CSV table of N, CA and C in Angstrom, one decimal:
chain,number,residue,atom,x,y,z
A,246,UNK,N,115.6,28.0,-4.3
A,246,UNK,CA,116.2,27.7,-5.6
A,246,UNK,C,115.7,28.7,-6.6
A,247,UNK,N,116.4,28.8,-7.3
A,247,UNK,CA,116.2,29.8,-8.9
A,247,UNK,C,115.3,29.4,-9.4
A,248,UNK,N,114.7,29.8,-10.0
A,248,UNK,CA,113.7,29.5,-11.0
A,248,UNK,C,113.4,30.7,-12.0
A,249,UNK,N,113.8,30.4,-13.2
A,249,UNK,CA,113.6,31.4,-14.4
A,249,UNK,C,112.0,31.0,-15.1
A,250,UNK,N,111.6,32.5,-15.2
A,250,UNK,CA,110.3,32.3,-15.9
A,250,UNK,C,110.1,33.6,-16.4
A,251,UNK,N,109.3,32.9,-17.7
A,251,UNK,CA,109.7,33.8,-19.2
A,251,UNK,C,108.5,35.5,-18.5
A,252,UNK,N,107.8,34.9,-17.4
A,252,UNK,CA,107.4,36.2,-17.3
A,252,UNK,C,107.7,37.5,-16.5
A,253,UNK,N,109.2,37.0,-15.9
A,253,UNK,CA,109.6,38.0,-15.2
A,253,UNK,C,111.0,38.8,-16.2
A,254,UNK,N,110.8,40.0,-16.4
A,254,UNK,CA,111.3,40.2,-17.6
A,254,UNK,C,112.6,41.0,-17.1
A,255,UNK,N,112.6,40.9,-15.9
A,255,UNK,CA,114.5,41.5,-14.9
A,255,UNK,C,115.2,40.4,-14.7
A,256,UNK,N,114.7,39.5,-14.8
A,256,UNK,CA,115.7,38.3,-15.0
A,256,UNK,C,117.0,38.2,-15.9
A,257,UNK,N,118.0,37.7,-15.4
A,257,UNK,CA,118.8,37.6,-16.5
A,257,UNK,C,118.3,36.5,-17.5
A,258,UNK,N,117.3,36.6,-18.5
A,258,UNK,CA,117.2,35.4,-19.5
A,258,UNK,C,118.0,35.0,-20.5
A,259,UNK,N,118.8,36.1,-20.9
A,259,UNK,CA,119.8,35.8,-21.7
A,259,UNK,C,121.2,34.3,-21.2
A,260,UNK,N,121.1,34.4,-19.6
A,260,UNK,CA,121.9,33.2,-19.0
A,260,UNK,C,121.1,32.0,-19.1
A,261,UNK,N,119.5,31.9,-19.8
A,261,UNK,CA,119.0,30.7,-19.7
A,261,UNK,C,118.7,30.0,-21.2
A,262,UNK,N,118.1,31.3,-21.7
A,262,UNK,CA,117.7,31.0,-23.1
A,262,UNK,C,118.7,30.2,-24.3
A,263,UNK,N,120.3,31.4,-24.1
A,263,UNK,CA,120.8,31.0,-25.2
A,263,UNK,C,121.3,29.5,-24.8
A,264,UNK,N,121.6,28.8,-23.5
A,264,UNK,CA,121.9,27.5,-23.4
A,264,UNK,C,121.1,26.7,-24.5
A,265,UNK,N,120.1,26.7,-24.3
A,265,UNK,CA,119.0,26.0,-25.3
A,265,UNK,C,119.2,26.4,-26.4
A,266,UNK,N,118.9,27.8,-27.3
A,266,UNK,CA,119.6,27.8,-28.1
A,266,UNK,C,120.4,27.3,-29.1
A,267,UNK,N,121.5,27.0,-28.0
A,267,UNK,CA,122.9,26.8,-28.8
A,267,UNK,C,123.1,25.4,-29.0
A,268,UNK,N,122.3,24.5,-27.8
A,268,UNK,CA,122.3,22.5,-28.4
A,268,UNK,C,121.1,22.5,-29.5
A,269,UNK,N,120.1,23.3,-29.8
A,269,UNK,CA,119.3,22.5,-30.3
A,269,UNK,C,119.2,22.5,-32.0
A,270,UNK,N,120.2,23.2,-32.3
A,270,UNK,CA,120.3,22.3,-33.8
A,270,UNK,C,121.1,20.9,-33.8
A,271,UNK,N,121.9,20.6,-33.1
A,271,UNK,CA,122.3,19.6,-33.0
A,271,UNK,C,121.6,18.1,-32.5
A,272,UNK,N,120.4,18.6,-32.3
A,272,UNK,CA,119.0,17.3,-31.9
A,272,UNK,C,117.9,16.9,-32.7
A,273,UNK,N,118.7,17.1,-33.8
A,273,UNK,CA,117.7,16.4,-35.3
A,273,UNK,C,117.7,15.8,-35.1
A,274,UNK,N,116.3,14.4,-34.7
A,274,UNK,CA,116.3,13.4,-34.8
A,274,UNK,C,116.4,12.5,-33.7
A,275,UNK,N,116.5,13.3,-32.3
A,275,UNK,CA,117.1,12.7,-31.3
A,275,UNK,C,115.8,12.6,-30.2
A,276,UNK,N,115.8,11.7,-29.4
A,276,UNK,CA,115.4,12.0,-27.7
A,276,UNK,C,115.7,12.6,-27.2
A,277,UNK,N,114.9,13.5,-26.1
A,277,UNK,CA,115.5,14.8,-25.8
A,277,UNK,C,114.6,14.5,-24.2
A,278,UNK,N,115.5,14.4,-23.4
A,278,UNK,CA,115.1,14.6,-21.6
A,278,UNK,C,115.7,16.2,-21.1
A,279,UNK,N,115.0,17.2,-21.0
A,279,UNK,CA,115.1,18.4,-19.9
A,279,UNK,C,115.2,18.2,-18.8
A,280,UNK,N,115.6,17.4,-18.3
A,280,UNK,CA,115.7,17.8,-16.6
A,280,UNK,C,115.7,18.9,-15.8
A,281,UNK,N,114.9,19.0,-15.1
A,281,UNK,CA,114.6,20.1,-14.5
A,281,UNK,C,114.4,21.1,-15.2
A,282,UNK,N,113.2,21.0,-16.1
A,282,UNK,CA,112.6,21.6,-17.2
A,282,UNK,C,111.9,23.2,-16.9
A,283,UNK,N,111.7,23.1,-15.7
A,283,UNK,CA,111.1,24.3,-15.0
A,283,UNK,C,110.2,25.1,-15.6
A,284,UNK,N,110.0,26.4,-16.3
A,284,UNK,CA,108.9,26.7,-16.9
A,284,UNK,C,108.1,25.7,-18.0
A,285,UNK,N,109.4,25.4,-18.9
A,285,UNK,CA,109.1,24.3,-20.1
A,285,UNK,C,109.7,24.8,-21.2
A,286,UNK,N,109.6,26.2,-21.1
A,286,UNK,CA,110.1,27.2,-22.5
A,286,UNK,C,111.8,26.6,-23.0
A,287,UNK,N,112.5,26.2,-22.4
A,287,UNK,CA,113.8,25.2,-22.9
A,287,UNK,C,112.9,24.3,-23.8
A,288,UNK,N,112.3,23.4,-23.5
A,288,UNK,CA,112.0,22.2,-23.4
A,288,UNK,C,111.1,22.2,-25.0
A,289,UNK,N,110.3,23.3,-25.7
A,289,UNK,CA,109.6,23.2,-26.2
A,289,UNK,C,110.2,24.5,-27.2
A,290,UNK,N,111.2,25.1,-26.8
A,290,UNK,CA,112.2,25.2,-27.9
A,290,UNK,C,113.1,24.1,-28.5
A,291,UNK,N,113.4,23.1,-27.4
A,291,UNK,CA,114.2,22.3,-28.1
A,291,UNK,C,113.0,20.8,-29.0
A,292,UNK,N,111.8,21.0,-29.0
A,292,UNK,CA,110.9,20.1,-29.8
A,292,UNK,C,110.8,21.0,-31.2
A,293,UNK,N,111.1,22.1,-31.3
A,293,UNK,CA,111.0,22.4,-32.4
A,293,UNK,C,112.3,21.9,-33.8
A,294,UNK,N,113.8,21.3,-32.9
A,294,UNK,CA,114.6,20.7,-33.8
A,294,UNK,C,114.6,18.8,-33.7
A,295,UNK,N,114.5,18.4,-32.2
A,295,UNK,CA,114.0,17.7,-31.7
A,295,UNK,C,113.3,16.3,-32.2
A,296,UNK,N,113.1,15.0,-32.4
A,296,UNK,CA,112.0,14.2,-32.7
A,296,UNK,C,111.5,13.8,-31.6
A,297,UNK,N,112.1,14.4,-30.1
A,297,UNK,CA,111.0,14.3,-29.2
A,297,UNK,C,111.7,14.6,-27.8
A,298,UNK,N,111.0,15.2,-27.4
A,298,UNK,CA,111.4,16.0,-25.5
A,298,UNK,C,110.3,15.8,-24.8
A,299,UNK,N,110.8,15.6,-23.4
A,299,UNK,CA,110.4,15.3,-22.4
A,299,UNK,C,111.0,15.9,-21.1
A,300,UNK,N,110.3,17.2,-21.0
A,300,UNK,CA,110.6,18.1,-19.9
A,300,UNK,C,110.2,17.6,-18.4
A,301,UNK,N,111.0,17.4,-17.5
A,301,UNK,CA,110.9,16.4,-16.5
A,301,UNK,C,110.9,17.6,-15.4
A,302,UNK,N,110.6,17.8,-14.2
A,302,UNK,CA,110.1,18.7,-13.0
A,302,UNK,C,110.1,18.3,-11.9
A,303,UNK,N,110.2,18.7,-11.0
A,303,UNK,CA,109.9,18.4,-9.5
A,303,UNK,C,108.4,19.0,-9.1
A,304,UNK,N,108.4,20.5,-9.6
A,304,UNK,CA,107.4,21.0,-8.8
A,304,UNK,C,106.2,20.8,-9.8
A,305,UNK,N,105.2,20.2,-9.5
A,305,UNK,CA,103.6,19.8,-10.0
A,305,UNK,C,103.4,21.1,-11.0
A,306,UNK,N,103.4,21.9,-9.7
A,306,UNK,CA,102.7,22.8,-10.2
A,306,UNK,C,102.9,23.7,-11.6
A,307,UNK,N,104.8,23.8,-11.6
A,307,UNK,CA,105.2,24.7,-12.6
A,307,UNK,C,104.8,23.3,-13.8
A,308,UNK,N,104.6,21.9,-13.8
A,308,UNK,CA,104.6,21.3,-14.8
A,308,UNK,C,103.2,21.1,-15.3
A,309,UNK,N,101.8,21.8,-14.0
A,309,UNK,CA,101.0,22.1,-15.0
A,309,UNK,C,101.0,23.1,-15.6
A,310,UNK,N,101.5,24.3,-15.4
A,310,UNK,CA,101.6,25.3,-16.4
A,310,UNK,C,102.3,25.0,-17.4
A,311,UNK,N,103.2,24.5,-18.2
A,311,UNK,CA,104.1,23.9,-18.6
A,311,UNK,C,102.9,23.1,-19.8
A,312,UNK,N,102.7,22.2,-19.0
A,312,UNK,CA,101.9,21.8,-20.1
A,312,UNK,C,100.4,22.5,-21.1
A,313,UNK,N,100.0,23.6,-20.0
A,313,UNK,CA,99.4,24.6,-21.1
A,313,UNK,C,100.0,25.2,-22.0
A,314,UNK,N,100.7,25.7,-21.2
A,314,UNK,CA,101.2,26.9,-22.1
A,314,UNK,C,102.1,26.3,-23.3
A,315,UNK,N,102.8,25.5,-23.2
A,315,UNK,CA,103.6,24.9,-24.5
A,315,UNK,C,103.5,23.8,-25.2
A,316,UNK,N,102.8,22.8,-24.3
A,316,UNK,CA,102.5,21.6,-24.8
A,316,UNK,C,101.4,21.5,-26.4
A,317,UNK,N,101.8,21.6,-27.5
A,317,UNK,CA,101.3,22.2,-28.5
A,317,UNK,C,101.4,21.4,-29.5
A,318,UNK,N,102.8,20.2,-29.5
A,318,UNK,CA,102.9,19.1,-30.3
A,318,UNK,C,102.9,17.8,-30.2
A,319,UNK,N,103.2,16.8,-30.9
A,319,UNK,CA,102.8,15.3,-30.3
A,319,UNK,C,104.0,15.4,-29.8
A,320,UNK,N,105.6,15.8,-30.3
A,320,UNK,CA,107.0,15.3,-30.1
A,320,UNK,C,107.5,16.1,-28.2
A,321,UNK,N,106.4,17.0,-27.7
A,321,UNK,CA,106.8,17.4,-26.6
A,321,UNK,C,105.8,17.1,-25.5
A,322,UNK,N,106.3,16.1,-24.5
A,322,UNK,CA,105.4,16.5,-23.4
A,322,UNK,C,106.4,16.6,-21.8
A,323,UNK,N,105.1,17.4,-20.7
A,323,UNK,CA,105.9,17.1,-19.5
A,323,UNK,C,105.8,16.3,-18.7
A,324,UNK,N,106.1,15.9,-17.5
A,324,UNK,CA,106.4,14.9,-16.4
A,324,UNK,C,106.5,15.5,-15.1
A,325,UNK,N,105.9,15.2,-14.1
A,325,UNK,CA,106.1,15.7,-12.9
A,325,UNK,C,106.8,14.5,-12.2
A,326,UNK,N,108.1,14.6,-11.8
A,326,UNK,CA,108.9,13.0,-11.4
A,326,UNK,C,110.3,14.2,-10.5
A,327,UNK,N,110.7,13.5,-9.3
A,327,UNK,CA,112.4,14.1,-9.2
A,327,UNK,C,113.4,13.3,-9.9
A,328,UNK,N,113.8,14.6,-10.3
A,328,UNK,CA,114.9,14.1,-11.7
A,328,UNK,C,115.9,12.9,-11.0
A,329,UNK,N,115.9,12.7,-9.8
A,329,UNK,CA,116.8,11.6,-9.2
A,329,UNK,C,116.4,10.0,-9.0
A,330,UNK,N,114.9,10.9,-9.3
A,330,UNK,CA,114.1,8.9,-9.7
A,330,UNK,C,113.3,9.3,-11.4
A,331,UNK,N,113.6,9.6,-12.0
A,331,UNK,CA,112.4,10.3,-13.3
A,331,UNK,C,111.7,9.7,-13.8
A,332,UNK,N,112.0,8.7,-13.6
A,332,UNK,CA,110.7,7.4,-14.0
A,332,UNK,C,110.9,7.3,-15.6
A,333,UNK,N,111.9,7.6,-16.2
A,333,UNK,CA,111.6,7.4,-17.5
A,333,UNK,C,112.5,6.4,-18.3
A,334,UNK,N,112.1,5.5,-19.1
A,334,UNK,CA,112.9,4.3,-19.4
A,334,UNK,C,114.2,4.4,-19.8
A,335,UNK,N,115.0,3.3,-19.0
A,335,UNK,CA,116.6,3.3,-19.1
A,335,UNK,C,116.8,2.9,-20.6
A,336,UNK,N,117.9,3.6,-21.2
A,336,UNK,CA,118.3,3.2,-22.3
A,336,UNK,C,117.6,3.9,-23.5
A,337,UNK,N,116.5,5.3,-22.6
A,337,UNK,CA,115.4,6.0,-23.8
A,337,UNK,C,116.2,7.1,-24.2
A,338,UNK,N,117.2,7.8,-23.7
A,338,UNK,CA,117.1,9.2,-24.8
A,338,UNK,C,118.5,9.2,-25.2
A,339,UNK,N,118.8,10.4,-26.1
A,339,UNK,CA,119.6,10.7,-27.3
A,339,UNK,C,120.4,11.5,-26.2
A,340,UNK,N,119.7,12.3,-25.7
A,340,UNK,CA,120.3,13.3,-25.2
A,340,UNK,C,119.7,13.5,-23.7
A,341,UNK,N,120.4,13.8,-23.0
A,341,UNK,CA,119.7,14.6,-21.6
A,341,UNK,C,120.3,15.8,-21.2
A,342,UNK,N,119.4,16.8,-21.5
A,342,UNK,CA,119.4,18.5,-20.8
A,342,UNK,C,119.6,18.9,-19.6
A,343,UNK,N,120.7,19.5,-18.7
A,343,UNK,CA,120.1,19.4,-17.9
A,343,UNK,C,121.0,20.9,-17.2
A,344,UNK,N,120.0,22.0,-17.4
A,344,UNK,CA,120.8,23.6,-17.4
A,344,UNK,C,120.8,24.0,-15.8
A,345,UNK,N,122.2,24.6,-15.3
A,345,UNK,CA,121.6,25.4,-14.1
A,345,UNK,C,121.2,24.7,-13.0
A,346,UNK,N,121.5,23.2,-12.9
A,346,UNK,CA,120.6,22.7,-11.7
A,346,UNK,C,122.0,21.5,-10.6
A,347,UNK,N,122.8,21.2,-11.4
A,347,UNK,CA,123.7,20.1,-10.4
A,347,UNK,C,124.5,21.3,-9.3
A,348,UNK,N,124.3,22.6,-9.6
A,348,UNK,CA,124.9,23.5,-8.4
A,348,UNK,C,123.9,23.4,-7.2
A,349,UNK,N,122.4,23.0,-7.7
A,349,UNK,CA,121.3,23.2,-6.5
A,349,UNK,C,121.3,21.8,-5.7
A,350,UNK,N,122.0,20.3,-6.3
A,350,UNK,CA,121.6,19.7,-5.9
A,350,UNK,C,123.0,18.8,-4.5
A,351,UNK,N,122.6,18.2,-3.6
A,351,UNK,CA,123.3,17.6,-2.6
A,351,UNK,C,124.4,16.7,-3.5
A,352,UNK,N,123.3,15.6,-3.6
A,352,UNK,CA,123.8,14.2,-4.2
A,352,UNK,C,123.9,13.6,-5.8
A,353,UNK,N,124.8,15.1,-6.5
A,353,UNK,CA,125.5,15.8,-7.3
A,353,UNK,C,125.7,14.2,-8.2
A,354,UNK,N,126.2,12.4,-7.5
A,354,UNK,CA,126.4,11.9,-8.2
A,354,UNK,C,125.7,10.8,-8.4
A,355,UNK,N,124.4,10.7,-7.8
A,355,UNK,CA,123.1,10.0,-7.5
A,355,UNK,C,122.4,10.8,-9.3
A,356,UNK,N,122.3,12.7,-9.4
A,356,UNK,CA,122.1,12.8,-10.6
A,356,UNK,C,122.5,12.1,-12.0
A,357,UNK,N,124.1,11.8,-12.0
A,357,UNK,CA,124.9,11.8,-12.9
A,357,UNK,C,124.2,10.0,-13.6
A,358,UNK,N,124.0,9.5,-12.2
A,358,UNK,CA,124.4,7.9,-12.3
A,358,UNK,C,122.4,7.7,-13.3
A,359,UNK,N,121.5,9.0,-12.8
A,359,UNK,CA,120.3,9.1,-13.5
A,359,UNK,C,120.2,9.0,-14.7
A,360,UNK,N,121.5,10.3,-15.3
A,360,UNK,CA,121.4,10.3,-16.4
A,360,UNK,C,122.0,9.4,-17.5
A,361,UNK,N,123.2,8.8,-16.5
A,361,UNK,CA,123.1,7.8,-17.3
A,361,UNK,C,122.6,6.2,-17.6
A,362,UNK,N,121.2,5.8,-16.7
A,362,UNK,CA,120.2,5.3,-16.6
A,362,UNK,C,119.5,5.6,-17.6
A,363,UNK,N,119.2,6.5,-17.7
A,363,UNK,CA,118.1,7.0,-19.2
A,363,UNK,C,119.0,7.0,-20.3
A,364,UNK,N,120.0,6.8,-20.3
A,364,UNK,CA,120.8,7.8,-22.0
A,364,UNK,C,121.1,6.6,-22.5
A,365,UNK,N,120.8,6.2,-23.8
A,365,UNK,CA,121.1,5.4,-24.4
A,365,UNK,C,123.0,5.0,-24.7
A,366,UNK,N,123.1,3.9,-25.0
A,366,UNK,CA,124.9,4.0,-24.3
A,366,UNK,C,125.8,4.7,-25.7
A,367,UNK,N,125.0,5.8,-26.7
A,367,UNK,CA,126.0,6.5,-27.3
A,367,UNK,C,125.5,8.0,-26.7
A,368,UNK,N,124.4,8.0,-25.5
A,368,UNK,CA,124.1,9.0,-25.5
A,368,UNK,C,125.0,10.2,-25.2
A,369,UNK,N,124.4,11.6,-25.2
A,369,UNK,CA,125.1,12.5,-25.0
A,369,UNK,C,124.2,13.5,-23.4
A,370,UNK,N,125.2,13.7,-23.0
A,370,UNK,CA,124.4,14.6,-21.3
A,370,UNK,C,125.5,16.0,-21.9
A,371,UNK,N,124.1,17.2,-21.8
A,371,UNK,CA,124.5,18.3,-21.8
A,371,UNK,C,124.1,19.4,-20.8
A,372,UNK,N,124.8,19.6,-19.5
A,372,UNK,CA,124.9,20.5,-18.7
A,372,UNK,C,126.0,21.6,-18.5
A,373,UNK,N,125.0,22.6,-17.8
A,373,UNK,CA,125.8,24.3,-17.5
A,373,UNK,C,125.4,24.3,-16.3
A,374,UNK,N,126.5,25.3,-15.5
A,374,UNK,CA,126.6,25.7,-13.8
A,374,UNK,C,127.1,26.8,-14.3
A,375,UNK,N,126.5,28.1,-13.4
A,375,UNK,CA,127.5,29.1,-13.0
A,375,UNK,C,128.7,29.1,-12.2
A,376,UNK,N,128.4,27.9,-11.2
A,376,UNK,CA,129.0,28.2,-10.1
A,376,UNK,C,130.4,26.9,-10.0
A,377,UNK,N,131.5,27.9,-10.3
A,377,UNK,CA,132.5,26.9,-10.9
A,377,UNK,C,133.1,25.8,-9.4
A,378,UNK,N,132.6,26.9,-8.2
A,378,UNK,CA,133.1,26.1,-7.2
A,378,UNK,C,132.5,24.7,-6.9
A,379,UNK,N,131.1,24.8,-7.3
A,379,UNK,CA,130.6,23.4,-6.7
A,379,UNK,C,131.0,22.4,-7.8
């Protein structure tokens, strides 16, 4: 699986960054779930507009780095959980993030039914795929 990280600098980052970017003036004020938050750098751009994010992960490991490296305010933290069980309360967020990742996964509608377990019932789910076929 892909994995963008801000320290590889041949990466296309321009395909990851500006996604984040471009939602997060519109999360003044809101809950904010990253799914598949992976470095965290999404995740802790979007607490800067944010009243609060919760970068969610599979792999332990990138989520302890994650938490050094950005974890810096009360309104952001991460979670090591599969985004297909995330453990995080039904009916908690404003918004769920979730960039780059329903192309990686099988059970494409086991995700969807997640996020809308977490999203409060005006919430909003904002995802990107490259890959138009899947």
């Amino acid at each position: 699986m892909e994995r963008y990280e801000t320290s590889n600098l041949y990466h296309a980052w321009y395909e990851h960054w500006h996604r984040y970017h471009w939602i997060a003036p519109w999360l003044k004020n809101k809950c904010v779930a990253d799914m598949a938050c992976g470095e965290g750098y999404g995740s802790a751009l979007l607490a800067q507009q944010a009243q609060s994010v919760v970068g969610v992960d599979l792999d332990r490991n990138t989520i302890r780095k994650a938490q050094k490296k950005y974890q810096k305010t009360d309104n952001l933290s991460y979670q090591y959980h599969d985004i297909l069980d995330s453990k995080l309360a039904s009916d908690s967020m404003d918004v769920v993030v979730s960039f780059e990742t329903l192309e990686h996964l099988y059970d494409q509608q086991k995700l969807l039914s997640e996020f809308k377990r977490v999203l409060k019932d005006d919430g909003l789910v904002v995802i990107s795929t490259p890959d138009k076929a899947v």
